[in-house]
GROMACS .gro file of C-alpha atoms in nm:
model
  413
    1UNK     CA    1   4.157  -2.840  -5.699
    2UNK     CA    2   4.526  -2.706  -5.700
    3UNK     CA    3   4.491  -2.602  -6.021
    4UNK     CA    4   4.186  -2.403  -5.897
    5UNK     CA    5   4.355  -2.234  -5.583
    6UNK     CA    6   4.683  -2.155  -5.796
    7UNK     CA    7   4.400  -1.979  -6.021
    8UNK     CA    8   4.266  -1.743  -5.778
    9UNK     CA    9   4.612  -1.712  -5.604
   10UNK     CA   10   4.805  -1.588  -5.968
   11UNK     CA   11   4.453  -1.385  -6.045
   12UNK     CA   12   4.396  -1.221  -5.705
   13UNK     CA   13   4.414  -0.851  -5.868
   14UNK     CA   14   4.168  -0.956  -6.106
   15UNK     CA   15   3.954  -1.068  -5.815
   16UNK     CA   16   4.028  -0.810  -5.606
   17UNK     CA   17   3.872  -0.577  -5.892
   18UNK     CA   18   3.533  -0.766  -5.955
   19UNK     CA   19   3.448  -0.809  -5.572
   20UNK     CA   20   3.532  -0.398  -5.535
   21UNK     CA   21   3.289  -0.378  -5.863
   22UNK     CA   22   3.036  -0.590  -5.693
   23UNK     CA   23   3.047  -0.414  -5.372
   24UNK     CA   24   2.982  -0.083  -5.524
   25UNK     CA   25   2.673  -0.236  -5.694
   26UNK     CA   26   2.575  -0.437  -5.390
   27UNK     CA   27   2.604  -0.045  -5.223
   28UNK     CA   28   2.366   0.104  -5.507
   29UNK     CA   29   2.145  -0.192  -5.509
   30UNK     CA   30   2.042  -0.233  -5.161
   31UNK     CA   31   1.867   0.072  -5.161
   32UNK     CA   32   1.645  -0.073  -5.433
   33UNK     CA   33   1.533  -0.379  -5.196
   34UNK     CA   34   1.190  -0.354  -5.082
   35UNK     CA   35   1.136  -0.446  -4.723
   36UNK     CA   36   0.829  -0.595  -4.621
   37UNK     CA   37   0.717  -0.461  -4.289
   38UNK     CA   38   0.395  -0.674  -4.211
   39UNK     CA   39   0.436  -1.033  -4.149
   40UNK     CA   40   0.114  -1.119  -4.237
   41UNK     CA   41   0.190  -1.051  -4.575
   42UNK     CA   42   0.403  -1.392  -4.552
   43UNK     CA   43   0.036  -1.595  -4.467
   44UNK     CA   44  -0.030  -1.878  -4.705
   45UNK     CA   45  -0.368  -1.773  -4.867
   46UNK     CA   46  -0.543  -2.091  -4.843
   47UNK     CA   47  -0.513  -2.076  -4.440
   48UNK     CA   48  -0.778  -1.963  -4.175
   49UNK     CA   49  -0.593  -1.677  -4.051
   50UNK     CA   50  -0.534  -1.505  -4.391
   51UNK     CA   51  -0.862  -1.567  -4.522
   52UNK     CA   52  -1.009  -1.421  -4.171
   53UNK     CA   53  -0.776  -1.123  -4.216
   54UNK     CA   54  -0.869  -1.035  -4.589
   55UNK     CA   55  -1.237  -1.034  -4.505
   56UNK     CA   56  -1.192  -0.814  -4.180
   57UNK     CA   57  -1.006  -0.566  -4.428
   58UNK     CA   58  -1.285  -0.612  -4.667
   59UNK     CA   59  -1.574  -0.560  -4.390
   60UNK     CA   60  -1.455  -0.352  -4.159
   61UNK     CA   61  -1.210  -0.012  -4.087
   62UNK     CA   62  -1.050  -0.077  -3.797
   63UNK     CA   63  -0.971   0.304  -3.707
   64UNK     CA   64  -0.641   0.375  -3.489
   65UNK     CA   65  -0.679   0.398  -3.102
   66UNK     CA   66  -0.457   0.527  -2.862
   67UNK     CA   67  -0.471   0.479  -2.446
   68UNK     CA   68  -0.283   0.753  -2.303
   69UNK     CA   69  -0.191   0.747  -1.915
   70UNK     CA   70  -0.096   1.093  -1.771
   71UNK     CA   71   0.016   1.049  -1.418
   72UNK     CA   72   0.079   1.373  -1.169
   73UNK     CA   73  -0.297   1.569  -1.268
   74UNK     CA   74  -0.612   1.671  -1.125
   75UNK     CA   75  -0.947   1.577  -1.246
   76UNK     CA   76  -1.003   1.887  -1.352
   77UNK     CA   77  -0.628   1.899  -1.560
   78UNK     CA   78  -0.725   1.612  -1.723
   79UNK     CA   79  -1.030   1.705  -1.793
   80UNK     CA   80  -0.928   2.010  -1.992
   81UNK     CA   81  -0.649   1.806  -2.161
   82UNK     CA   82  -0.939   1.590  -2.295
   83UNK     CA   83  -1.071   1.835  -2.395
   84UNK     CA   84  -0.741   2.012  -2.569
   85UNK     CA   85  -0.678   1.672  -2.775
   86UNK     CA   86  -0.990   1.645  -2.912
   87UNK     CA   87  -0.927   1.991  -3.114
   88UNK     CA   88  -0.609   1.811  -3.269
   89UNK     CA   89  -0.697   1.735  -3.615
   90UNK     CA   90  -0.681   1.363  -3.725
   91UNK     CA   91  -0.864   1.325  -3.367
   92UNK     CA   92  -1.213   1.230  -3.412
   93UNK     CA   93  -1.259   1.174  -2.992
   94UNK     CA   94  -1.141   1.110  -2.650
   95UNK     CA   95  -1.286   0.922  -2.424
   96UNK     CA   96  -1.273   1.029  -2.048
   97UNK     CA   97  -1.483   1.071  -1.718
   98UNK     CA   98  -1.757   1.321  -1.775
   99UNK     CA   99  -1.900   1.475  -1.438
  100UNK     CA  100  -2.263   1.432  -1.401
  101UNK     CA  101  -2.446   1.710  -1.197
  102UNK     CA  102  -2.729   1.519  -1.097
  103UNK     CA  103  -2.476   1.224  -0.951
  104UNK     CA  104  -2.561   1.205  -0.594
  105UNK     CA  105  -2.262   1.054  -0.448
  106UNK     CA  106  -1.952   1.197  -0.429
  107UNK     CA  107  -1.736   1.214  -0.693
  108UNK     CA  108  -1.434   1.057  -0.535
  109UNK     CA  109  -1.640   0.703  -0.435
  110UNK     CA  110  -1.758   0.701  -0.824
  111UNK     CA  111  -1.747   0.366  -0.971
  112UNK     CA  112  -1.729   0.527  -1.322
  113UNK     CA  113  -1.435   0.763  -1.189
  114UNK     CA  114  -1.230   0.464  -1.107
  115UNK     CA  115  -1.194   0.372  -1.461
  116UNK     CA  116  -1.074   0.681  -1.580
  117UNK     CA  117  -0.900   0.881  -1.297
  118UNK     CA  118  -0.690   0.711  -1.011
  119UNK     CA  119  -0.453   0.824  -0.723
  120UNK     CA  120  -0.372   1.145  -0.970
  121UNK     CA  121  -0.362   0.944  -1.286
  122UNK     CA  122  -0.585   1.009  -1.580
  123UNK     CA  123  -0.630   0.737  -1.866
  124UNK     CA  124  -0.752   0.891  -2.166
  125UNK     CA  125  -0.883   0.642  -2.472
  126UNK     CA  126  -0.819   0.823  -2.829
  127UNK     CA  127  -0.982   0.736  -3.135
  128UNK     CA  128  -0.858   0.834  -3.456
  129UNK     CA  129  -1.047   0.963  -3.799
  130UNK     CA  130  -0.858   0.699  -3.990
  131UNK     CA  131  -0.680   0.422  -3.952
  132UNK     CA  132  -0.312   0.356  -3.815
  133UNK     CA  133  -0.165   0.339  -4.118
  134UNK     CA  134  -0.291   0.647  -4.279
  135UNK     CA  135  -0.074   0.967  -4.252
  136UNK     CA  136  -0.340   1.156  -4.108
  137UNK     CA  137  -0.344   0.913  -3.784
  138UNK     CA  138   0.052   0.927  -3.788
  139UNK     CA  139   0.040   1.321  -3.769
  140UNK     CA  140  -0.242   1.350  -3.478
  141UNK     CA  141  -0.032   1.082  -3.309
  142UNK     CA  142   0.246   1.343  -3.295
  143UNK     CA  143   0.029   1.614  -3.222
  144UNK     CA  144  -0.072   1.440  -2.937
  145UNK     CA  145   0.255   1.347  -2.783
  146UNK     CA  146   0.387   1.716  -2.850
  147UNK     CA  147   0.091   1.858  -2.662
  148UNK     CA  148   0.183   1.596  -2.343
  149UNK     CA  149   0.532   1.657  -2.362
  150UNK     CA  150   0.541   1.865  -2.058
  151UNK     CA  151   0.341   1.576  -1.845
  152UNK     CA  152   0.457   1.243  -1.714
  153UNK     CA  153   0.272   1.011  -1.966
  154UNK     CA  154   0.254   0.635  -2.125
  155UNK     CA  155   0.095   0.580  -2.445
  156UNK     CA  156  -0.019   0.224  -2.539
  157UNK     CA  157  -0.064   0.235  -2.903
  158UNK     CA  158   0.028   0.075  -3.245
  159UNK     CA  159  -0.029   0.393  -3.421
  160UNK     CA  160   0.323   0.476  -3.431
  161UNK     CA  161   0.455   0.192  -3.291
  162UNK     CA  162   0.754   0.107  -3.565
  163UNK     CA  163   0.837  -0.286  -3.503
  164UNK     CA  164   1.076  -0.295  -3.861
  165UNK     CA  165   1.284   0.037  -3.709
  166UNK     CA  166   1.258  -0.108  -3.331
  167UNK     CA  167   1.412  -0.440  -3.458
  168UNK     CA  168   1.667  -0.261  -3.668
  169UNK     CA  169   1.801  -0.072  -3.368
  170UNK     CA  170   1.813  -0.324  -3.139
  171UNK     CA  171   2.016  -0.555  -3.432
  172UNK     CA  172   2.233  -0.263  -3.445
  173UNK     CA  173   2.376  -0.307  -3.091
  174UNK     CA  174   2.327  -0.679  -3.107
  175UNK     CA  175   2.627  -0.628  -3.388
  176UNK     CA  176   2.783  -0.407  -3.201
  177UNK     CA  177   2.854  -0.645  -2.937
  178UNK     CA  178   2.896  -0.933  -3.117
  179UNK     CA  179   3.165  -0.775  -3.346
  180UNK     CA  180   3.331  -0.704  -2.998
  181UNK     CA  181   3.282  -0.967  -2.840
  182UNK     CA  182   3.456  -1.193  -3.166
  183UNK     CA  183   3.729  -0.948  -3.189
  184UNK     CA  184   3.834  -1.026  -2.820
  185UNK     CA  185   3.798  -1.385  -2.832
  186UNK     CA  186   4.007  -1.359  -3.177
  187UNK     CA  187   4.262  -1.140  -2.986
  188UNK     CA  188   4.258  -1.403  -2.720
  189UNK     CA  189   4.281  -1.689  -2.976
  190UNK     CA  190   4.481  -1.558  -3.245
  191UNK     CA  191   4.843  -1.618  -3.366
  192UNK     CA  192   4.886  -1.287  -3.514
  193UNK     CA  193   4.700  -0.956  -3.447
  194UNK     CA  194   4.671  -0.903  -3.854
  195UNK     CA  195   4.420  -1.177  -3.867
  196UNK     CA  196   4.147  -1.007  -3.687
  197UNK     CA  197   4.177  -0.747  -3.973
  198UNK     CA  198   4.137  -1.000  -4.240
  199UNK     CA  199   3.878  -1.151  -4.070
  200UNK     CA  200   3.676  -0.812  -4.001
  201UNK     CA  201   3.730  -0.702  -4.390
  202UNK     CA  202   3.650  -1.057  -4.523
  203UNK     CA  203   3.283  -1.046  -4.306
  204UNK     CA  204   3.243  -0.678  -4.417
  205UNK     CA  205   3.251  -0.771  -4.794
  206UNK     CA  206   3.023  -1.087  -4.757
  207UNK     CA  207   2.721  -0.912  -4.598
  208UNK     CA  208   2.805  -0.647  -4.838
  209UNK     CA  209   2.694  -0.872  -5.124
  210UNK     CA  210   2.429  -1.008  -4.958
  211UNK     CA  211   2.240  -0.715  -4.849
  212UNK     CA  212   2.311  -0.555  -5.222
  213UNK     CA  213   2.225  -0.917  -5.392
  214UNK     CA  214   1.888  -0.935  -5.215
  215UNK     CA  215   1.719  -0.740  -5.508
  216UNK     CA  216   1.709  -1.066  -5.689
  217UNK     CA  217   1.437  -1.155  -5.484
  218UNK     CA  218   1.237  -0.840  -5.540
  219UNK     CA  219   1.168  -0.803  -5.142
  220UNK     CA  220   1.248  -0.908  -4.800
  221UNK     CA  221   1.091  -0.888  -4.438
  222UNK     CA  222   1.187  -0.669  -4.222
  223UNK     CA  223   1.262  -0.966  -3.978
  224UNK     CA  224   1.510  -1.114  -4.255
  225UNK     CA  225   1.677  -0.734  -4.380
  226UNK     CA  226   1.750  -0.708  -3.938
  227UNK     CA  227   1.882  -1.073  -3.864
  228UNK     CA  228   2.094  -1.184  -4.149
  229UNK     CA  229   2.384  -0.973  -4.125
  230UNK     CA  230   2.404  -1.132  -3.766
  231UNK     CA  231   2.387  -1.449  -3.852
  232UNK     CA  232   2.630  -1.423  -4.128
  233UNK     CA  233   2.886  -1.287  -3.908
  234UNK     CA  234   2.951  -1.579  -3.741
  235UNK     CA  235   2.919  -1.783  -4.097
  236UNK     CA  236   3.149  -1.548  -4.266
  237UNK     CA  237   3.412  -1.545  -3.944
  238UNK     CA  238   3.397  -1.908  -3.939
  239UNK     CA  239   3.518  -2.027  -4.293
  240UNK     CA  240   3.766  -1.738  -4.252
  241UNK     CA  241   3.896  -1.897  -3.958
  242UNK     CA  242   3.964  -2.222  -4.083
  243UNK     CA  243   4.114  -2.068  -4.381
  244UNK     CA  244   4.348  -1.866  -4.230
  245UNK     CA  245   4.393  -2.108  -3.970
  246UNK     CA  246   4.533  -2.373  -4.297
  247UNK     CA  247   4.742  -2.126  -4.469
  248UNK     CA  248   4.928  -2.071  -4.145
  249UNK     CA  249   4.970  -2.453  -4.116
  250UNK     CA  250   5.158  -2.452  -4.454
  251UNK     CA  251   5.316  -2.162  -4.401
  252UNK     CA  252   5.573  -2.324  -4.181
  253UNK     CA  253   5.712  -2.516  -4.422
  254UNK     CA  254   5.708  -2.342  -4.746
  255UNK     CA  255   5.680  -1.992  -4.859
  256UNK     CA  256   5.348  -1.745  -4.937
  257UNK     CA  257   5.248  -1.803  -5.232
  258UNK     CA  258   5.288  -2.200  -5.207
  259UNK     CA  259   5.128  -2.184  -4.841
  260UNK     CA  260   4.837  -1.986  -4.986
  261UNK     CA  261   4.825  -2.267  -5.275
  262UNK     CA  262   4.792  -2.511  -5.087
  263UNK     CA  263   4.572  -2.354  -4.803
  264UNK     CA  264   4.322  -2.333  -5.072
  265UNK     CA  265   4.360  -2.663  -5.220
  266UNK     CA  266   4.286  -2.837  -4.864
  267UNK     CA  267   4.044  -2.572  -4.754
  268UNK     CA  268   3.752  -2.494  -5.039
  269UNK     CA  269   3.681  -2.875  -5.019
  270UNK     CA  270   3.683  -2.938  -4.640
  271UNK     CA  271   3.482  -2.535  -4.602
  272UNK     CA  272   3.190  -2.656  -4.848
  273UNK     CA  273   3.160  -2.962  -4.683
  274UNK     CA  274   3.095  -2.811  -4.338
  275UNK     CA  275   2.864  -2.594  -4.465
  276UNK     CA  276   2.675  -2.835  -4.652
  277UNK     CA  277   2.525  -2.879  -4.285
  278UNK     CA  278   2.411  -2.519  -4.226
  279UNK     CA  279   2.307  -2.523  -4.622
  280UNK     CA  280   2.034  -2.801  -4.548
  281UNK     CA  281   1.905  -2.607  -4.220
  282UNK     CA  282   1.830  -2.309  -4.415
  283UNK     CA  283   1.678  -2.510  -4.719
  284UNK     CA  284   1.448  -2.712  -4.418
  285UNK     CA  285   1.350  -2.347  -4.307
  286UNK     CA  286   1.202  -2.266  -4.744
  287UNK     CA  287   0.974  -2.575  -4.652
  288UNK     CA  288   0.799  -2.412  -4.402
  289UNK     CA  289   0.435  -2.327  -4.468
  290UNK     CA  290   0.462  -1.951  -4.327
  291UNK     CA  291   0.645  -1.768  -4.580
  292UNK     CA  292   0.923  -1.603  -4.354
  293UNK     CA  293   1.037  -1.939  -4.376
  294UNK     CA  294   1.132  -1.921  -4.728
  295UNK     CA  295   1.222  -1.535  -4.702
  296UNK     CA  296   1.486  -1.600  -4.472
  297UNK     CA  297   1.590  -1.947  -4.590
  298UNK     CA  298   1.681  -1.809  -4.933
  299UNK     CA  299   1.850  -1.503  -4.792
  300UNK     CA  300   2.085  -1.716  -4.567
  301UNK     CA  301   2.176  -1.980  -4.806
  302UNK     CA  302   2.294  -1.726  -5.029
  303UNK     CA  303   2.511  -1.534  -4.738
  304UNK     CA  304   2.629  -1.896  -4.694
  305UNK     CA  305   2.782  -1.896  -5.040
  306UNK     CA  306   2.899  -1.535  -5.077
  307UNK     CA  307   3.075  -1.572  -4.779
  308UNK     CA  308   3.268  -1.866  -4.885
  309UNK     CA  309   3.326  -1.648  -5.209
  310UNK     CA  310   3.443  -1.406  -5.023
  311UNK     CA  311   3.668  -1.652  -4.857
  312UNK     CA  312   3.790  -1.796  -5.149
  313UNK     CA  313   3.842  -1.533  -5.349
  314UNK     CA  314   3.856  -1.190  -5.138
  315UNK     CA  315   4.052  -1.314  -4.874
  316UNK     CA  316   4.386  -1.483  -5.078
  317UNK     CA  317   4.437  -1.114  -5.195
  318UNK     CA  318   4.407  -1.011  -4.852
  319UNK     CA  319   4.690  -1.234  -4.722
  320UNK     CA  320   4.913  -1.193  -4.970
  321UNK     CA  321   4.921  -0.815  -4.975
  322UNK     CA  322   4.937  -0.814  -4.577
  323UNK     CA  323   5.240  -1.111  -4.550
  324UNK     CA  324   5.517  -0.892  -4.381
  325UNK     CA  325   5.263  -0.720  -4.168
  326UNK     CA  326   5.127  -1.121  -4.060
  327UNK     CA  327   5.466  -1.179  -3.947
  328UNK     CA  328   5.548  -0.856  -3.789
  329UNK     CA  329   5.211  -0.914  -3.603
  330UNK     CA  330   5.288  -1.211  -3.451
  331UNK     CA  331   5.259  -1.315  -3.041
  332UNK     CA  332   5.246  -1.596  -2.844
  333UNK     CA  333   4.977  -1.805  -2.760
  334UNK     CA  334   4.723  -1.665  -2.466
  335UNK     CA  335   4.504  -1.967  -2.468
  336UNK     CA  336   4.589  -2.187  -2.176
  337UNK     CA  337   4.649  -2.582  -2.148
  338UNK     CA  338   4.353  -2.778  -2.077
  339UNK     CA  339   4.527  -3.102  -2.124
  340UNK     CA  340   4.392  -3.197  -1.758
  341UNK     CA  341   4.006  -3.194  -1.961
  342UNK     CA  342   4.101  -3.430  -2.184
  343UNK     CA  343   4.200  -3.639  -1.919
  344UNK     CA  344   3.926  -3.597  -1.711
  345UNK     CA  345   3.677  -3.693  -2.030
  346UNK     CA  346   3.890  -4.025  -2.107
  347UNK     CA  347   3.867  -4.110  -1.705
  348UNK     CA  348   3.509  -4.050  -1.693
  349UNK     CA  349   3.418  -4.217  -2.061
  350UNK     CA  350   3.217  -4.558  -1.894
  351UNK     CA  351   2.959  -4.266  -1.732
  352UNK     CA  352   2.920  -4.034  -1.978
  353UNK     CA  353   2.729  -4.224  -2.214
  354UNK     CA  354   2.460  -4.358  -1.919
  355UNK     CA  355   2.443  -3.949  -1.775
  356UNK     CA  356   2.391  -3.827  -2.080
  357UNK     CA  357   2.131  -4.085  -2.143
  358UNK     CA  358   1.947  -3.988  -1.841
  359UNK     CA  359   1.983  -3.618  -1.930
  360UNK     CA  360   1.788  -3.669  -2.258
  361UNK     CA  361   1.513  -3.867  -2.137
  362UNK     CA  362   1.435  -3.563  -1.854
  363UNK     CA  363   1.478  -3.320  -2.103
  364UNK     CA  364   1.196  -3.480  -2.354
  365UNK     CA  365   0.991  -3.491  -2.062
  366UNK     CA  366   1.067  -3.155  -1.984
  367UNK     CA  367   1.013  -3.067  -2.324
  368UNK     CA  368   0.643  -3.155  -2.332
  369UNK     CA  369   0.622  -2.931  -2.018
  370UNK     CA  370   0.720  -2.629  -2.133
  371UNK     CA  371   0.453  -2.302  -2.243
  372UNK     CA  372   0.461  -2.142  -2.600
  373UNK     CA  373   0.357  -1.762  -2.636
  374UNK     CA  374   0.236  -1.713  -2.971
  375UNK     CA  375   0.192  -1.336  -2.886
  376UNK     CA  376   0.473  -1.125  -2.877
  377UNK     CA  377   0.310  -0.864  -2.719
  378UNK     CA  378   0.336  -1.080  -2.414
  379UNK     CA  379   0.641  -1.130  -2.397
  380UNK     CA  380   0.826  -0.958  -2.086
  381UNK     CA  381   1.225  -0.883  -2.093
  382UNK     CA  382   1.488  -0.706  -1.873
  383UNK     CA  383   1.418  -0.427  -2.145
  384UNK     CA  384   1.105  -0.350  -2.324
  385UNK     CA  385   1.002  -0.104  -2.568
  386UNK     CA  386   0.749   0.173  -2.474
  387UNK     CA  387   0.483  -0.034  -2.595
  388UNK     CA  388   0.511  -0.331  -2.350
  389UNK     CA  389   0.638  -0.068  -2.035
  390UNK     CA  390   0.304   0.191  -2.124
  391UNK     CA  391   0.122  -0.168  -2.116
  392UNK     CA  392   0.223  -0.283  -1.823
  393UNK     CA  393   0.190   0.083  -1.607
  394UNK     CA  394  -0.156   0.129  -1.737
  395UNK     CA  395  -0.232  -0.196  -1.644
  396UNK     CA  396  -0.142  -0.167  -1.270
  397UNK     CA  397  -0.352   0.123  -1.215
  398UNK     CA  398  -0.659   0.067  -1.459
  399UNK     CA  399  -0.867  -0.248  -1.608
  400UNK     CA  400  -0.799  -0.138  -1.981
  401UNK     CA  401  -0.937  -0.472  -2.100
  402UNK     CA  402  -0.586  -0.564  -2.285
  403UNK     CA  403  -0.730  -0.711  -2.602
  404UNK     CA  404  -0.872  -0.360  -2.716
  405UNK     CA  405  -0.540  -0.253  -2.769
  406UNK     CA  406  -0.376  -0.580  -2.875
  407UNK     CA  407  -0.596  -0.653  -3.226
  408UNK     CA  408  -0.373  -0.406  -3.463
  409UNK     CA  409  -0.022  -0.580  -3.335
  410UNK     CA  410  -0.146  -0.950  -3.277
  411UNK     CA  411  -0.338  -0.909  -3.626
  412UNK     CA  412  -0.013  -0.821  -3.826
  413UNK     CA  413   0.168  -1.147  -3.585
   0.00000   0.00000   0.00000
């Protein structure tokens, strides 16, 4: 093994060079990855729910609907917005309360009203020529919302209801403020300020190569191509941590290069060990019988080992080139003692094993207690999309029988 780390320590310009070489082809490549955006596609074929789904797309055409809600109209507005979307082309009807003259009651006691106009709110049902998928549906769709943009409206619909680009965003922030939230607790935690760099550049080039290297697999989901860089952050930041962590160890006693050495020596053995662990989590996850299992099995294992790559053989060069500006970047400690917990665990030791006993009996109970959605759709959070918020208005003011609008998005689930 030292003759291994004194390798990549004496080469690191040669390494340096091939990982810039494979980032620029992992940067042309992962525009070449196909991702996947319906899960469905990831159904074994011999199950029920595939088999049911091929022959509904055999027998039928499910066409693409649309429930629109405008709130703040008259009948009569709504009326002649009915009438103005059904002129939109890609619009083969809308549905809405049609007066009848020979209706004896009055108008504002009609049961049939109720289900279409309430307390100034209109709920319009669309139906499309085609179905959601088909361009034509995706332009009337926009048609639509461009002709309500002056009115206070909800639309409930999976015509243009993006989940791939929705998840992408929100993974976008969720980086956002994990890459914060790290560099703070590394700022907190660190011994010098130059290792947060190091760290930072030595994540950036692992999910780098993974994102470009996923072309060996032809495709991805869109579930896979949004989480993975996330999860890899923390795998990435990890083994750079204990790396760095090593090499400062050594470093007190001899110089760079022989720190580095011997940083690497100790550390590629005790790095794949540990993630031997997270290896065999992701290969349980291939065994799965839904295929996203496999899709985002593969994926990880192989951010697993291009991060320790990158570990191994990006981040030596790193170090080496940034020495003076390690030392000049180094503070005191911020993290406090907690020598009192350590105490307080060794004082307590005789309980902990009979609480903790206790605790895991309840929570098996517990665990057979607990509900499962297998609909997303239901799903309720601080913040939803348009899509659950439209569901949920429309729903307080109108029986829409939910399911009519469901079947596109809990088909693809």
């Amino acid at each position: 093994m030292r003759r291994v780390a004194e390798l990549i320590v004496d080469r690191r310009n040669l390494l340096l060079a091939i990982f810039i070489a494979a980032a620029i082809g992992s940067v042309i490549m992962a525009s070449h990855v196909n991702v996947i955006q319906e899960l469905t596609d990831y159904l074994p074929e011999d199950t029920e729910t595939r088999q049911g789904l091929d022959i509904m797309e055999e027998e039928f055409t499910t066409f693409g609907t649309a429930k629109v809600m405008i709130e703040n109209v008259s009948l009569t507005e709504a009326q002649a917005i009915a009438a103005q979307l059904e002129e939109i082309k890609g619009v083969s009807s809308v549905d809405f309360y049609e007066e009848d003259d020979e209706e004896e009651q009055e108008i504002t006691d009609s049961e049939a009203l109720r289900d279409y106009y309430y307390e100034l709110a209109a709920l319009l049902t669309i139906n499309f020529e085609t179905e959601e998928d088909d361009s034509l549906a995706q332009a009337a769709i926009a048609d639509v919302r461009e002709a309500l943009a002056d009115y206070d409206t909800w639309f409930y619909t999976t015509v243009d209801k993006d989940d791939s680009a929705e998840l992408q965003e929100e993974m976008k922030v969720i980086l956002v403020i994990a890459v914060v939230i790290i560099m703070a607790v590394l700022w907190f935690t660190s011994g010098t300020y130059m290792e947060i760099a190091i760290f930072m550049l030595v994540f950036a080039m692992a999910a780098l190569l993974n994102m470009g290297t996923n072309f060996l697999f032809k495709d991805i989901s869109f579930v896979t191509n949004a989480v993975a860089i996330v999860l890899q952050l923390a795998l990435a930041i990890d083994y750079a941590i204990i790396m760095f962590h090593r090499f400062m160890e050594e470093k007190a006693q001899v110089d760079t290069r022989e720190a580095l050495v011997r940083a690497l020596e100790k550390g590629i053995p005790e790095i794949c060990s540990s993630s031997l662990t997270t290896i065999a989590g992701m290969v349980a996850l291939m065994f799965m019988q839904f295929g996203i299992g496999m899709d985002l099995g593969r994926v990880m294992v192989k951010a697993i080992l291009l991060s320790m790559l990158s570990v191994f053989g990006f981040m030596p060069w790193l170090i080496m080139h940034w020495d003076r500006q390690i030392e000049r970047t180094m503070h005191r400690s911020f993290v406090p003692n907690i020598e009192f917990w350590g105490k307080f665990v060794l004082a307590v030791r005789k309980v902990t094993l009979p609480v903790f006993a206790v605790v895991l009996v309840v929570s098996c109970y517990l665990s057979s207690h607990c509900d499962y959605i297998y609909d997303t759709n239901s799903v309720e959070s601080a913040r939803m999309n348009e899509y659950m918020t439209s569901k949920r208005e429309i729903s307080e003011k109108f029986e829409t029988g939910q399911h009519d609008g469901d079947h596109c998005s809990e088909g693809r689930l």
